[in-house]
JSON list of C-alpha atoms and ligand atoms in Angstrom, two decimals:
[
{"chain": "K", "resi": 136, "resn": "UNK", "atom": "CA", "xyz": [-8.71, 3.77, -2.25]},
{"chain": "K", "resi": 137, "resn": "UNK", "atom": "CA", "xyz": [-5.98, 1.67, -3.84]},
{"chain": "K", "resi": 138, "resn": "UNK", "atom": "CA", "xyz": [-3.29, 3.30, -5.97]},
{"chain": "K", "resi": 139, "resn": "UNK", "atom": "CA", "xyz": [-1.89, 1.24, -8.84]},
{"chain": "K", "resi": 140, "resn": "UNK", "atom": "CA", "xyz": [1.29, 2.39, -10.51]},
{"chain": "K", "resi": 141, "resn": "UNK", "atom": "CA", "xyz": [0.24, 2.82, -14.13]},
{"chain": "K", "resi": 142, "resn": "UNK", "atom": "CA", "xyz": [2.84, 1.15, -16.39]},
{"chain": "K", "resi": 143, "resn": "UNK", "atom": "CA", "xyz": [4.93, 1.25, -13.19]},
{"chain": "K", "resi": 144, "resn": "UNK", "atom": "CA", "xyz": [5.81, 4.68, -11.82]},
{"chain": "K", "resi": 145, "resn": "UNK", "atom": "CA", "xyz": [5.82, 5.83, -15.45]},
{"chain": "K", "resi": 146, "resn": "UNK", "atom": "CA", "xyz": [5.60, 9.57, -14.75]},
{"chain": "K", "resi": 147, "resn": "UNK", "atom": "CA", "xyz": [9.17, 9.54, -13.50]},
{"chain": "K", "resi": 148, "resn": "UNK", "atom": "CA", "xyz": [10.69, 6.44, -15.13]},
{"chain": "K", "resi": 149, "resn": "UNK", "atom": "CA", "xyz": [10.42, 4.82, -18.58]},
{"chain": "K", "resi": 150, "resn": "UNK", "atom": "CA", "xyz": [7.03, 3.13, -18.72]},
{"chain": "K", "resi": 151, "resn": "UNK", "atom": "CA", "xyz": [6.73, -0.64, -18.35]},
{"chain": "K", "resi": 152, "resn": "UNK", "atom": "CA", "xyz": [10.39, -1.09, -17.34]},
{"chain": "K", "resi": 153, "resn": "UNK", "atom": "CA", "xyz": [12.00, -2.63, -14.27]},
{"chain": "K", "resi": 154, "resn": "UNK", "atom": "CA", "xyz": [13.08, 0.89, -13.19]},
{"chain": "K", "resi": 155, "resn": "UNK", "atom": "CA", "xyz": [9.42, 2.01, -13.17]},
{"chain": "K", "resi": 156, "resn": "UNK", "atom": "CA", "xyz": [8.43, -1.18, -11.34]},
{"chain": "K", "resi": 157, "resn": "UNK", "atom": "CA", "xyz": [11.18, -0.70, -8.75]},
{"chain": "K", "resi": 158, "resn": "UNK", "atom": "CA", "xyz": [10.05, 2.89, -8.09]},
{"chain": "K", "resi": 159, "resn": "UNK", "atom": "CA", "xyz": [6.46, 1.74, -7.63]},
{"chain": "K", "resi": 160, "resn": "UNK", "atom": "CA", "xyz": [7.55, -0.88, -5.10]},
{"chain": "K", "resi": 161, "resn": "UNK", "atom": "CA", "xyz": [9.71, 1.66, -3.28]},
{"chain": "K", "resi": 162, "resn": "UNK", "atom": "CA", "xyz": [6.82, 4.05, -2.76]},
{"chain": "K", "resi": 163, "resn": "UNK", "atom": "CA", "xyz": [4.53, 1.22, -1.64]},
{"chain": "K", "resi": 164, "resn": "UNK", "atom": "CA", "xyz": [2.03, 1.45, -4.46]},
{"chain": "K", "resi": 165, "resn": "UNK", "atom": "CA", "xyz": [-0.86, -0.92, -3.73]},
{"chain": "K", "resi": 166, "resn": "UNK", "atom": "CA", "xyz": [-0.37, -2.58, -7.08]},
{"chain": "K", "resi": 167, "resn": "UNK", "atom": "CA", "xyz": [1.44, -2.28, -10.40]},
{"chain": "K", "resi": 168, "resn": "UNK", "atom": "CA", "xyz": [-0.30, -2.18, -13.76]},
{"chain": "K", "resi": 169, "resn": "UNK", "atom": "CA", "xyz": [1.71, -3.44, -16.75]},
{"chain": "K", "resi": 170, "resn": "UNK", "atom": "CA", "xyz": [0.88, -3.97, -20.42]},
{"chain": "K", "resi": 171, "resn": "UNK", "atom": "CA", "xyz": [1.61, -7.33, -22.00]},
{"chain": "K", "resi": 172, "resn": "UNK", "atom": "CA", "xyz": [2.41, -7.93, -25.65]},
{"chain": "K", "resi": 173, "resn": "UNK", "atom": "CA", "xyz": [3.33, -11.16, -27.40]},
{"chain": "K", "resi": 174, "resn": "UNK", "atom": "CA", "xyz": [6.49, -11.14, -29.47]},
{"chain": "K", "resi": 175, "resn": "UNK", "atom": "CA", "xyz": [7.71, -13.94, -31.75]},
{"chain": "K", "resi": 176, "resn": "UNK", "atom": "CA", "xyz": [8.79, -16.27, -28.96]},
{"chain": "K", "resi": 177, "resn": "UNK", "atom": "CA", "xyz": [7.80, -14.76, -25.61]},
{"chain": "K", "resi": 178, "resn": "UNK", "atom": "CA", "xyz": [5.65, -12.28, -23.70]},
{"chain": "K", "resi": 179, "resn": "UNK", "atom": "CA", "xyz": [7.06, -8.85, -23.04]},
{"chain": "K", "resi": 180, "resn": "UNK", "atom": "CA", "xyz": [6.01, -5.78, -21.08]},
{"chain": "K", "resi": 181, "resn": "UNK", "atom": "CA", "xyz": [5.19, -3.03, -23.55]},
{"chain": "K", "resi": 182, "resn": "UNK", "atom": "CA", "xyz": [2.16, -0.87, -24.22]},
{"chain": "K", "resi": 183, "resn": "UNK", "atom": "CA", "xyz": [2.16, -0.35, -27.98]},
{"chain": "K", "resi": 184, "resn": "UNK", "atom": "CA", "xyz": [2.11, -2.96, -30.73]},
{"chain": "K", "resi": 185, "resn": "UNK", "atom": "CA", "xyz": [4.68, -0.77, -32.51]},
{"chain": "K", "resi": 186, "resn": "UNK", "atom": "CA", "xyz": [8.12, -0.11, -31.08]},
{"chain": "K", "resi": 187, "resn": "UNK", "atom": "CA", "xyz": [8.68, 3.50, -32.10]},
{"chain": "K", "resi": 188, "resn": "UNK", "atom": "CA", "xyz": [7.04, 5.51, -29.30]},
{"chain": "K", "resi": 189, "resn": "UNK", "atom": "CA", "xyz": [8.83, 3.99, -26.31]},
{"chain": "K", "resi": 190, "resn": "UNK", "atom": "CA", "xyz": [11.91, 2.23, -27.67]},
{"chain": "K", "resi": 191, "resn": "UNK", "atom": "CA", "xyz": [14.81, 2.72, -30.05]},
{"chain": "K", "resi": 192, "resn": "UNK", "atom": "CA", "xyz": [13.30, 0.07, -32.36]},
{"chain": "K", "resi": 193, "resn": "UNK", "atom": "CA", "xyz": [11.19, 0.33, -35.50]},
{"chain": "K", "resi": 194, "resn": "UNK", "atom": "CA", "xyz": [8.40, -2.05, -36.46]},
{"chain": "K", "resi": 195, "resn": "UNK", "atom": "CA", "xyz": [5.86, -4.33, -34.84]},
{"chain": "K", "resi": 196, "resn": "UNK", "atom": "CA", "xyz": [6.64, -6.16, -31.63]},
{"chain": "K", "resi": 197, "resn": "UNK", "atom": "CA", "xyz": [5.15, -9.39, -32.98]},
{"chain": "K", "resi": 198, "resn": "UNK", "atom": "CA", "xyz": [7.79, -9.52, -35.73]},
{"chain": "K", "resi": 199, "resn": "UNK", "atom": "CA", "xyz": [10.72, -9.64, -33.30]},
{"chain": "K", "resi": 200, "resn": "UNK", "atom": "CA", "xyz": [12.22, -12.32, -31.07]},
{"chain": "K", "resi": 201, "resn": "UNK", "atom": "CA", "xyz": [12.88, -11.53, -27.46]},
{"chain": "K", "resi": 202, "resn": "UNK", "atom": "CA", "xyz": [16.66, -11.56, -28.06]},
{"chain": "K", "resi": 203, "resn": "UNK", "atom": "CA", "xyz": [16.20, -8.89, -30.74]},
{"chain": "K", "resi": 204, "resn": "UNK", "atom": "CA", "xyz": [13.92, -6.82, -28.49]},
{"chain": "K", "resi": 205, "resn": "UNK", "atom": "CA", "xyz": [16.51, -7.02, -25.72]},
{"chain": "K", "resi": 206, "resn": "UNK", "atom": "CA", "xyz": [18.91, -4.99, -27.90]},
{"chain": "K", "resi": 207, "resn": "UNK", "atom": "CA", "xyz": [16.59, -1.98, -27.79]},
{"chain": "K", "resi": 208, "resn": "UNK", "atom": "CA", "xyz": [16.66, 1.00, -25.48]},
{"chain": "K", "resi": 209, "resn": "UNK", "atom": "CA", "xyz": [13.29, 1.29, -23.74]},
{"chain": "K", "resi": 210, "resn": "UNK", "atom": "CA", "xyz": [14.25, 4.68, -22.23]},
{"chain": "K", "resi": 211, "resn": "UNK", "atom": "CA", "xyz": [17.21, 5.81, -20.10]},
{"chain": "K", "resi": 212, "resn": "UNK", "atom": "CA", "xyz": [19.04, 2.63, -21.09]},
{"chain": "K", "resi": 213, "resn": "UNK", "atom": "CA", "xyz": [16.32, 0.37, -19.70]},
{"chain": "K", "resi": 214, "resn": "UNK", "atom": "CA", "xyz": [15.50, -2.85, -21.56]},
{"chain": "K", "resi": 215, "resn": "UNK", "atom": "CA", "xyz": [12.08, -4.21, -22.42]},
{"chain": "K", "resi": 216, "resn": "UNK", "atom": "CA", "xyz": [11.31, -6.70, -19.63]},
{"chain": "K", "resi": 217, "resn": "UNK", "atom": "CA", "xyz": [9.89, -10.12, -20.31]},
{"chain": "K", "resi": 218, "resn": "UNK", "atom": "CA", "xyz": [6.87, -11.19, -18.30]},
{"chain": "K", "resi": 219, "resn": "UNK", "atom": "CA", "xyz": [9.07, -13.85, -16.66]},
{"chain": "K", "resi": 220, "resn": "UNK", "atom": "CA", "xyz": [11.53, -11.18, -15.52]},
{"chain": "K", "resi": 221, "resn": "UNK", "atom": "CA", "xyz": [8.63, -9.33, -13.89]},
{"chain": "K", "resi": 222, "resn": "UNK", "atom": "CA", "xyz": [7.54, -12.49, -12.08]},
{"chain": "K", "resi": 223, "resn": "UNK", "atom": "CA", "xyz": [11.13, -13.00, -10.91]},
{"chain": "K", "resi": 224, "resn": "UNK", "atom": "CA", "xyz": [11.46, -9.39, -9.74]},
{"chain": "K", "resi": 225, "resn": "UNK", "atom": "CA", "xyz": [8.17, -8.47, -8.09]},
{"chain": "K", "resi": 226, "resn": "UNK", "atom": "CA", "xyz": [7.55, -9.76, -4.55]},
{"chain": "K", "resi": 227, "resn": "UNK", "atom": "CA", "xyz": [4.48, -11.93, -4.14]},
{"chain": "K", "resi": 228, "resn": "UNK", "atom": "CA", "xyz": [2.85, -9.46, -1.75]},
{"chain": "K", "resi": 229, "resn": "UNK", "atom": "CA", "xyz": [2.71, -6.81, -4.49]},
{"chain": "K", "resi": 230, "resn": "UNK", "atom": "CA", "xyz": [-0.43, -6.94, -6.59]},
{"chain": "K", "resi": 231, "resn": "UNK", "atom": "CA", "xyz": [0.20, -7.28, -10.30]},
{"chain": "K", "resi": 232, "resn": "UNK", "atom": "CA", "xyz": [-2.38, -6.10, -12.79]},
{"chain": "K", "resi": 233, "resn": "UNK", "atom": "CA", "xyz": [-1.38, -7.52, -16.14]},
{"chain": "K", "resi": 234, "resn": "UNK", "atom": "CA", "xyz": [-3.27, -5.80, -18.93]},
{"chain": "K", "resi": 235, "resn": "UNK", "atom": "CA", "xyz": [-3.29, -8.10, -21.93]},
{"chain": "K", "resi": 236, "resn": "UNK", "atom": "CA", "xyz": [-2.83, -6.19, -25.18]},
{"chain": "K", "resi": 237, "resn": "UNK", "atom": "CA", "xyz": [-1.88, -8.40, -28.14]},
{"chain": "K", "resi": 238, "resn": "UNK", "atom": "CA", "xyz": [-2.02, -11.95, -26.84]},
{"chain": "K", "resi": 239, "resn": "UNK", "atom": "CA", "xyz": [-2.65, -14.51, -29.56]},
{"chain": "K", "resi": 240, "resn": "UNK", "atom": "CA", "xyz": [-1.19, -17.69, -28.13]},
{"chain": "K", "resi": 241, "resn": "UNK", "atom": "CA", "xyz": [-3.33, -18.00, -25.03]},
{"chain": "K", "resi": 242, "resn": "UNK", "atom": "CA", "xyz": [-2.21, -21.58, -24.29]},
{"chain": "K", "resi": 243, "resn": "UNK", "atom": "CA", "xyz": [1.37, -20.35, -24.07]},
{"chain": "K", "resi": 244, "resn": "UNK", "atom": "CA", "xyz": [0.39, -17.60, -21.63]},
{"chain": "K", "resi": 245, "resn": "UNK", "atom": "CA", "xyz": [-1.59, -20.07, -19.54]},
{"chain": "K", "resi": 246, "resn": "UNK", "atom": "CA", "xyz": [1.44, -22.41, -19.43]},
{"chain": "K", "resi": 247, "resn": "UNK", "atom": "CA", "xyz": [3.65, -19.53, -18.28]},
{"chain": "K", "resi": 248, "resn": "UNK", "atom": "CA", "xyz": [1.20, -18.59, -15.53]},
{"chain": "K", "resi": 249, "resn": "UNK", "atom": "CA", "xyz": [0.84, -22.23, -14.47]},
{"chain": "K", "resi": 250, "resn": "UNK", "atom": "CA", "xyz": [4.60, -22.71, -14.26]},
{"chain": "K", "resi": 251, "resn": "UNK", "atom": "CA", "xyz": [5.10, -19.60, -12.14]},
{"chain": "K", "resi": 252, "resn": "UNK", "atom": "CA", "xyz": [2.20, -20.48, -9.86]},
{"chain": "K", "resi": 253, "resn": "UNK", "atom": "CA", "xyz": [3.62, -23.99, -9.36]},
{"chain": "K", "resi": 254, "resn": "UNK", "atom": "CA", "xyz": [7.08, -22.56, -8.69]},
{"chain": "K", "resi": 255, "resn": "UNK", "atom": "CA", "xyz": [5.48, -20.10, -6.24]},
{"chain": "K", "resi": 256, "resn": "UNK", "atom": "CA", "xyz": [7.03, -17.14, -8.04]},
{"chain": "K", "resi": 257, "resn": "UNK", "atom": "CA", "xyz": [3.55, -15.64, -8.18]},
{"chain": "K", "resi": 258, "resn": "UNK", "atom": "CA", "xyz": [0.40, -16.25, -6.18]},
{"chain": "K", "resi": 259, "resn": "UNK", "atom": "CA", "xyz": [-3.26, -16.48, -7.13]},
{"chain": "K", "resi": 260, "resn": "UNK", "atom": "CA", "xyz": [-4.04, -13.58, -4.78]},
{"chain": "K", "resi": 261, "resn": "UNK", "atom": "CA", "xyz": [-1.42, -11.37, -6.39]},
{"chain": "K", "resi": 262, "resn": "UNK", "atom": "CA", "xyz": [-2.78, -11.57, -9.93]},
{"chain": "K", "resi": 263, "resn": "UNK", "atom": "CA", "xyz": [-5.37, -9.38, -11.58]},
{"chain": "K", "resi": 264, "resn": "UNK", "atom": "CA", "xyz": [-5.62, -9.93, -15.32]},
{"chain": "K", "resi": 265, "resn": "UNK", "atom": "CA", "xyz": [-7.39, -7.24, -17.32]},
{"chain": "K", "resi": 266, "resn": "UNK", "atom": "CA", "xyz": [-8.09, -6.46, -20.93]},
{"chain": "K", "resi": 267, "resn": "UNK", "atom": "CA", "xyz": [-10.24, -4.51, -23.35]},
{"chain": "K", "resi": 268, "resn": "UNK", "atom": "CA", "xyz": [-10.50, -7.87, -25.13]},
{"chain": "K", "resi": 269, "resn": "UNK", "atom": "CA", "xyz": [-13.48, -9.40, -23.34]},
{"chain": "K", "resi": 270, "resn": "UNK", "atom": "CA", "xyz": [-13.61, -12.71, -25.27]},
{"chain": "K", "resi": 271, "resn": "UNK", "atom": "CA", "xyz": [-9.98, -13.23, -24.23]},
{"chain": "K", "resi": 272, "resn": "UNK", "atom": "CA", "xyz": [-10.89, -12.57, -20.59]},
{"chain": "K", "resi": 273, "resn": "UNK", "atom": "CA", "xyz": [-13.74, -15.05, -20.87]},
{"chain": "K", "resi": 274, "resn": "UNK", "atom": "CA", "xyz": [-11.36, -17.74, -22.14]},
{"chain": "K", "resi": 275, "resn": "UNK", "atom": "CA", "xyz": [-8.88, -17.09, -19.35]},
{"chain": "K", "resi": 276, "resn": "UNK", "atom": "CA", "xyz": [-11.61, -17.21, -16.72]},
{"chain": "K", "resi": 277, "resn": "UNK", "atom": "CA", "xyz": [-12.75, -20.54, -18.13]},
{"chain": "K", "resi": 278, "resn": "UNK", "atom": "CA", "xyz": [-9.26, -21.93, -17.66]},
{"chain": "K", "resi": 279, "resn": "UNK", "atom": "CA", "xyz": [-8.61, -20.32, -14.24]},
{"chain": "K", "resi": 280, "resn": "UNK", "atom": "CA", "xyz": [-12.03, -19.93, -12.56]},
{"chain": "K", "resi": 281, "resn": "UNK", "atom": "CA", "xyz": [-10.31, -18.67, -9.38]},
{"chain": "K", "resi": 282, "resn": "UNK", "atom": "CA", "xyz": [-8.52, -15.84, -11.21]},
{"chain": "K", "resi": 283, "resn": "UNK", "atom": "CA", "xyz": [-9.47, -12.22, -10.57]},
{"chain": "K", "resi": 284, "resn": "UNK", "atom": "CA", "xyz": [-10.13, -10.53, -13.87]},
{"chain": "K", "resi": 285, "resn": "UNK", "atom": "CA", "xyz": [-10.65, -6.85, -14.59]},
{"chain": "K", "resi": 286, "resn": "UNK", "atom": "CA", "xyz": [-12.92, -5.88, -17.47]},
{"chain": "K", "resi": 287, "resn": "UNK", "atom": "CA", "xyz": [-11.78, -2.69, -19.15]},
{"chain": "K", "resi": 288, "resn": "UNK", "atom": "CA", "xyz": [-13.97, -0.15, -20.85]},
{"chain": "K", "resi": 289, "resn": "UNK", "atom": "CA", "xyz": [-13.11, 3.14, -22.50]},
{"chain": "K", "resi": 290, "resn": "UNK", "atom": "CA", "xyz": [-16.78, 4.14, -22.67]},
{"chain": "K", "resi": 291, "resn": "UNK", "atom": "CA", "xyz": [-19.87, 4.54, -20.49]},
{"chain": "K", "resi": 292, "resn": "UNK", "atom": "CA", "xyz": [-21.94, 1.53, -21.63]},
{"chain": "K", "resi": 293, "resn": "UNK", "atom": "CA", "xyz": [-25.72, 1.75, -21.96]},
{"chain": "K", "resi": 294, "resn": "UNK", "atom": "CA", "xyz": [-26.18, -1.05, -19.46]},
{"chain": "K", "resi": 295, "resn": "UNK", "atom": "CA", "xyz": [-23.39, 0.19, -17.21]},
{"chain": "K", "resi": 296, "resn": "UNK", "atom": "CA", "xyz": [-21.36, -2.60, -15.58]},
{"chain": "K", "resi": 297, "resn": "UNK", "atom": "CA", "xyz": [-23.38, -5.50, -16.91]},
{"chain": "K", "resi": 298, "resn": "UNK", "atom": "CA", "xyz": [-20.61, -6.62, -19.28]},
{"chain": "K", "resi": 299, "resn": "UNK", "atom": "CA", "xyz": [-18.20, -7.02, -16.35]},
{"chain": "K", "resi": 300, "resn": "UNK", "atom": "CA", "xyz": [-20.72, -8.91, -14.27]},
{"chain": "K", "resi": 301, "resn": "UNK", "atom": "CA", "xyz": [-21.39, -11.27, -17.19]},
{"chain": "K", "resi": 302, "resn": "UNK", "atom": "CA", "xyz": [-17.67, -12.02, -17.30]},
{"chain": "K", "resi": 303, "resn": "UNK", "atom": "CA", "xyz": [-17.69, -12.83, -13.57]},
{"chain": "K", "resi": 304, "resn": "UNK", "atom": "CA", "xyz": [-15.07, -10.14, -13.22]},
{"chain": "K", "resi": 305, "resn": "UNK", "atom": "CA", "xyz": [-13.59, -9.05, -9.92]},
{"chain": "K", "resi": 306, "resn": "UNK", "atom": "CA", "xyz": [-13.29, -5.46, -11.04]},
{"chain": "K", "resi": 307, "resn": "UNK", "atom": "CA", "xyz": [-14.31, -3.08, -13.79]},
{"chain": "K", "resi": 308, "resn": "UNK", "atom": "CA", "xyz": [-11.69, -0.63, -15.02]},
{"chain": "K", "resi": 309, "resn": "UNK", "atom": "CA", "xyz": [-13.10, 2.62, -16.31]},
{"chain": "K", "resi": 310, "resn": "UNK", "atom": "CA", "xyz": [-11.96, 5.78, -18.00]},
{"chain": "K", "resi": 311, "resn": "UNK", "atom": "CA", "xyz": [-11.98, 8.58, -15.41]},
{"chain": "K", "resi": 312, "resn": "UNK", "atom": "CA", "xyz": [-13.48, 10.94, -18.01]},
{"chain": "K", "resi": 313, "resn": "UNK", "atom": "CA", "xyz": [-16.63, 8.84, -18.51]},
{"chain": "K", "resi": 314, "resn": "UNK", "atom": "CA", "xyz": [-17.33, 7.18, -15.20]},
{"chain": "K", "resi": 315, "resn": "UNK", "atom": "CA", "xyz": [-20.27, 8.62, -13.30]},
{"chain": "K", "resi": 316, "resn": "UNK", "atom": "CA", "xyz": [-22.11, 7.92, -10.05]},
{"chain": "K", "resi": 317, "resn": "UNK", "atom": "CA", "xyz": [-24.76, 5.77, -11.74]},
{"chain": "K", "resi": 318, "resn": "UNK", "atom": "CA", "xyz": [-22.07, 3.51, -13.17]},
{"chain": "K", "resi": 319, "resn": "UNK", "atom": "CA", "xyz": [-20.28, 3.21, -9.82]},
{"chain": "K", "resi": 320, "resn": "UNK", "atom": "CA", "xyz": [-23.55, 2.42, -8.02]},
{"chain": "K", "resi": 321, "resn": "UNK", "atom": "CA", "xyz": [-24.48, -0.19, -10.62]},
{"chain": "K", "resi": 322, "resn": "UNK", "atom": "CA", "xyz": [-21.05, -1.84, -10.46]},
{"chain": "K", "resi": 323, "resn": "UNK", "atom": "CA", "xyz": [-21.10, -1.95, -6.67]},
{"chain": "K", "resi": 324, "resn": "UNK", "atom": "CA", "xyz": [-24.61, -3.41, -6.62]},
{"chain": "K", "resi": 325, "resn": "UNK", "atom": "CA", "xyz": [-23.15, -6.22, -8.75]},
{"chain": "K", "resi": 326, "resn": "UNK", "atom": "CA", "xyz": [-20.30, -6.79, -6.28]},
{"chain": "K", "resi": 327, "resn": "UNK", "atom": "CA", "xyz": [-17.62, -5.35, -8.56]},
{"chain": "K", "resi": 328, "resn": "UNK", "atom": "CA", "xyz": [-14.66, -3.20, -7.57]},
{"chain": "K", "resi": 329, "resn": "UNK", "atom": "CA", "xyz": [-14.33, -0.04, -9.66]},
{"chain": "K", "resi": 330, "resn": "UNK", "atom": "CA", "xyz": [-10.87, 1.12, -10.69]},
{"chain": "K", "resi": 331, "resn": "UNK", "atom": "CA", "xyz": [-10.34, 4.27, -12.78]},
{"chain": "K", "resi": 332, "resn": "UNK", "atom": "CA", "xyz": [-7.54, 5.15, -15.21]},
{"chain": "K", "resi": 333, "resn": "UNK", "atom": "CA", "xyz": [-5.46, 7.28, -15.65]},
{"chain": "K", "resi": 334, "resn": "UNK", "atom": "CA", "xyz": [-5.57, 9.60, -12.68]},
{"chain": "K", "resi": 335, "resn": "UNK", "atom": "CA", "xyz": [-2.80, 12.00, -11.74]},
{"chain": "K", "resi": 336, "resn": "UNK", "atom": "CA", "xyz": [-4.48, 15.24, -10.69]},
{"chain": "K", "resi": 337, "resn": "UNK", "atom": "CA", "xyz": [-5.48, 15.92, -7.08]},
{"chain": "K", "resi": 338, "resn": "UNK", "atom": "CA", "xyz": [-8.96, 17.21, -8.03]},
{"chain": "K", "resi": 339, "resn": "UNK", "atom": "CA", "xyz": [-9.68, 14.02, -9.99]},
{"chain": "K", "resi": 340, "resn": "UNK", "atom": "CA", "xyz": [-8.43, 11.82, -7.16]},
{"chain": "K", "resi": 341, "resn": "UNK", "atom": "CA", "xyz": [-10.68, 13.60, -4.66]},
{"chain": "K", "resi": 342, "resn": "UNK", "atom": "CA", "xyz": [-13.69, 13.52, -7.00]},
{"chain": "K", "resi": 343, "resn": "UNK", "atom": "CA", "xyz": [-13.29, 9.80, -7.69]},
{"chain": "K", "resi": 344, "resn": "UNK", "atom": "CA", "xyz": [-12.75, 9.06, -4.02]},
{"chain": "K", "resi": 345, "resn": "UNK", "atom": "CA", "xyz": [-16.02, 10.84, -3.20]},
{"chain": "K", "resi": 346, "resn": "UNK", "atom": "CA", "xyz": [-17.79, 8.73, -5.83]},
{"chain": "K", "resi": 347, "resn": "UNK", "atom": "CA", "xyz": [-16.70, 5.59, -4.00]},
{"chain": "K", "resi": 348, "resn": "UNK", "atom": "CA", "xyz": [-14.16, 4.43, -6.57]},
{"chain": "K", "resi": 349, "resn": "UNK", "atom": "CA", "xyz": [-12.07, 1.59, -5.12]},
{"chain": "K", "resi": 350, "resn": "UNK", "atom": "CA", "xyz": [-8.80, 2.29, -6.89]},
{"chain": "K", "resi": 351, "resn": "UNK", "atom": "CA", "xyz": [-6.97, 4.42, -9.42]},
{"chain": "K", "resi": 352, "resn": "UNK", "atom": "CA", "xyz": [-4.18, 3.87, -11.90]},
{"chain": "K", "resi": 353, "resn": "UNK", "atom": "CA", "xyz": [-1.68, 6.71, -11.65]},
{"chain": "K", "resi": 354, "resn": "UNK", "atom": "CA", "xyz": [1.52, 7.53, -13.49]},
{"chain": "K", "resi": 355, "resn": "UNK", "atom": "CA", "xyz": [2.66, 9.20, -10.25]},
{"chain": "K", "resi": 356, "resn": "UNK", "atom": "CA", "xyz": [1.68, 6.66, -7.58]},
{"chain": "K", "resi": 357, "resn": "UNK", "atom": "CA", "xyz": [3.87, 8.19, -4.85]},
{"chain": "K", "resi": 358, "resn": "UNK", "atom": "CA", "xyz": [2.29, 11.63, -5.30]},
{"chain": "K", "resi": 359, "resn": "UNK", "atom": "CA", "xyz": [-1.22, 10.16, -5.76]},
{"chain": "K", "resi": 360, "resn": "UNK", "atom": "CA", "xyz": [-1.02, 8.38, -2.43]},
{"chain": "K", "resi": 361, "resn": "UNK", "atom": "CA", "xyz": [-0.33, 11.70, -0.74]},
{"chain": "K", "resi": 362, "resn": "UNK", "atom": "CA", "xyz": [-3.47, 13.21, -2.29]},
{"chain": "K", "resi": 363, "resn": "UNK", "atom": "CA", "xyz": [-5.76, 10.59, -0.78]},
{"chain": "K", "resi": 364, "resn": "UNK", "atom": "CA", "xyz": [-8.03, 11.93, 1.91]},
{"chain": "K", "resi": 365, "resn": "UNK", "atom": "CA", "xyz": [-8.53, 9.62, 4.87]},
{"chain": "Z", "resi": 168, "resn": "LIG", "atom": "O1", "xyz": [-5.41, -0.60, -17.52]},
{"chain": "Z", "resi": 168, "resn": "LIG", "atom": "C1", "xyz": [-5.82, 0.73, -17.49]},
{"chain": "Z", "resi": 168, "resn": "LIG", "atom": "C2", "xyz": [-5.22, 1.54, -18.60]},
{"chain": "Z", "resi": 168, "resn": "LIG", "atom": "O2", "xyz": [-3.84, 1.29, -18.62]},
{"chain": "Z", "resi": 168, "resn": "LIG", "atom": "C3", "xyz": [-5.83, 1.23, -19.94]},
{"chain": "Z", "resi": 168, "resn": "LIG", "atom": "O3", "xyz": [-5.37, 2.08, -20.96]},
{"chain": "Z", "resi": 168, "resn": "LIG", "atom": "O4", "xyz": [-4.00, 2.62, -22.91]},
{"chain": "Z", "resi": 168, "resn": "LIG", "atom": "O5", "xyz": [-3.11, 3.11, -20.67]},
{"chain": "Z", "resi": 168, "resn": "LIG", "atom": "O6", "xyz": [-3.28, 0.77, -21.48]},
{"chain": "Z", "resi": 168, "resn": "LIG", "atom": "P1", "xyz": [-3.89, 2.13, -21.53]},
{"chain": "Z", "resi": 169, "resn": "LIG", "atom": "CA1", "xyz": [-2.52, -0.35, -19.59]}
]
């Protein structure tokens, strides 16, 4: 079972910062999950659309330029990273799951991905783009048919993993509280990987592993890897 560092190693470091990313790389997490927001003139790594919970700022991310956002403390003196800084920092052998939150200018995101792919700063294999916004995923898949996409759900849908299959997704990302064996079996019969969020407790890790879940998102990836049974 793969272990993704959820918002980086966010249990021990400020979430979605380079410090949390560095810690995830150091403990050999199988991948790193990060949240992407669009600000006035760039894409940044931040979970909320509002600044208050995780930074020293006040207001909505979309109202600020990246140079303004760079003034803020994102925890322990860390700065909000741009998506480009992540691409520059993370080695190409580390899987990156970019969860798109508020992305409005899709063409701009596509151009950024294209540039980094051409410059070989990132690889096709490395990327997994996910979102709760399924129409957005559909548009991205249309532009990059080769791209692995992860369809997120916070519920247990009536027709199980059908929505992910219809999106030609690589994986379906499920809430650990709702996922059940029938969902896992349905997803697997459709050729989908099943990744569960957010999983920190040993009992949950073991339960999900027994269900055949392919990966988890954990705030404590180093500890979670130790809980895996072989
Ligand atoms: O991508 C899985 C998980 O991170 C989705 O929920 O709210 O933590 O972004 P959230
Ligand atoms: Ca997320």
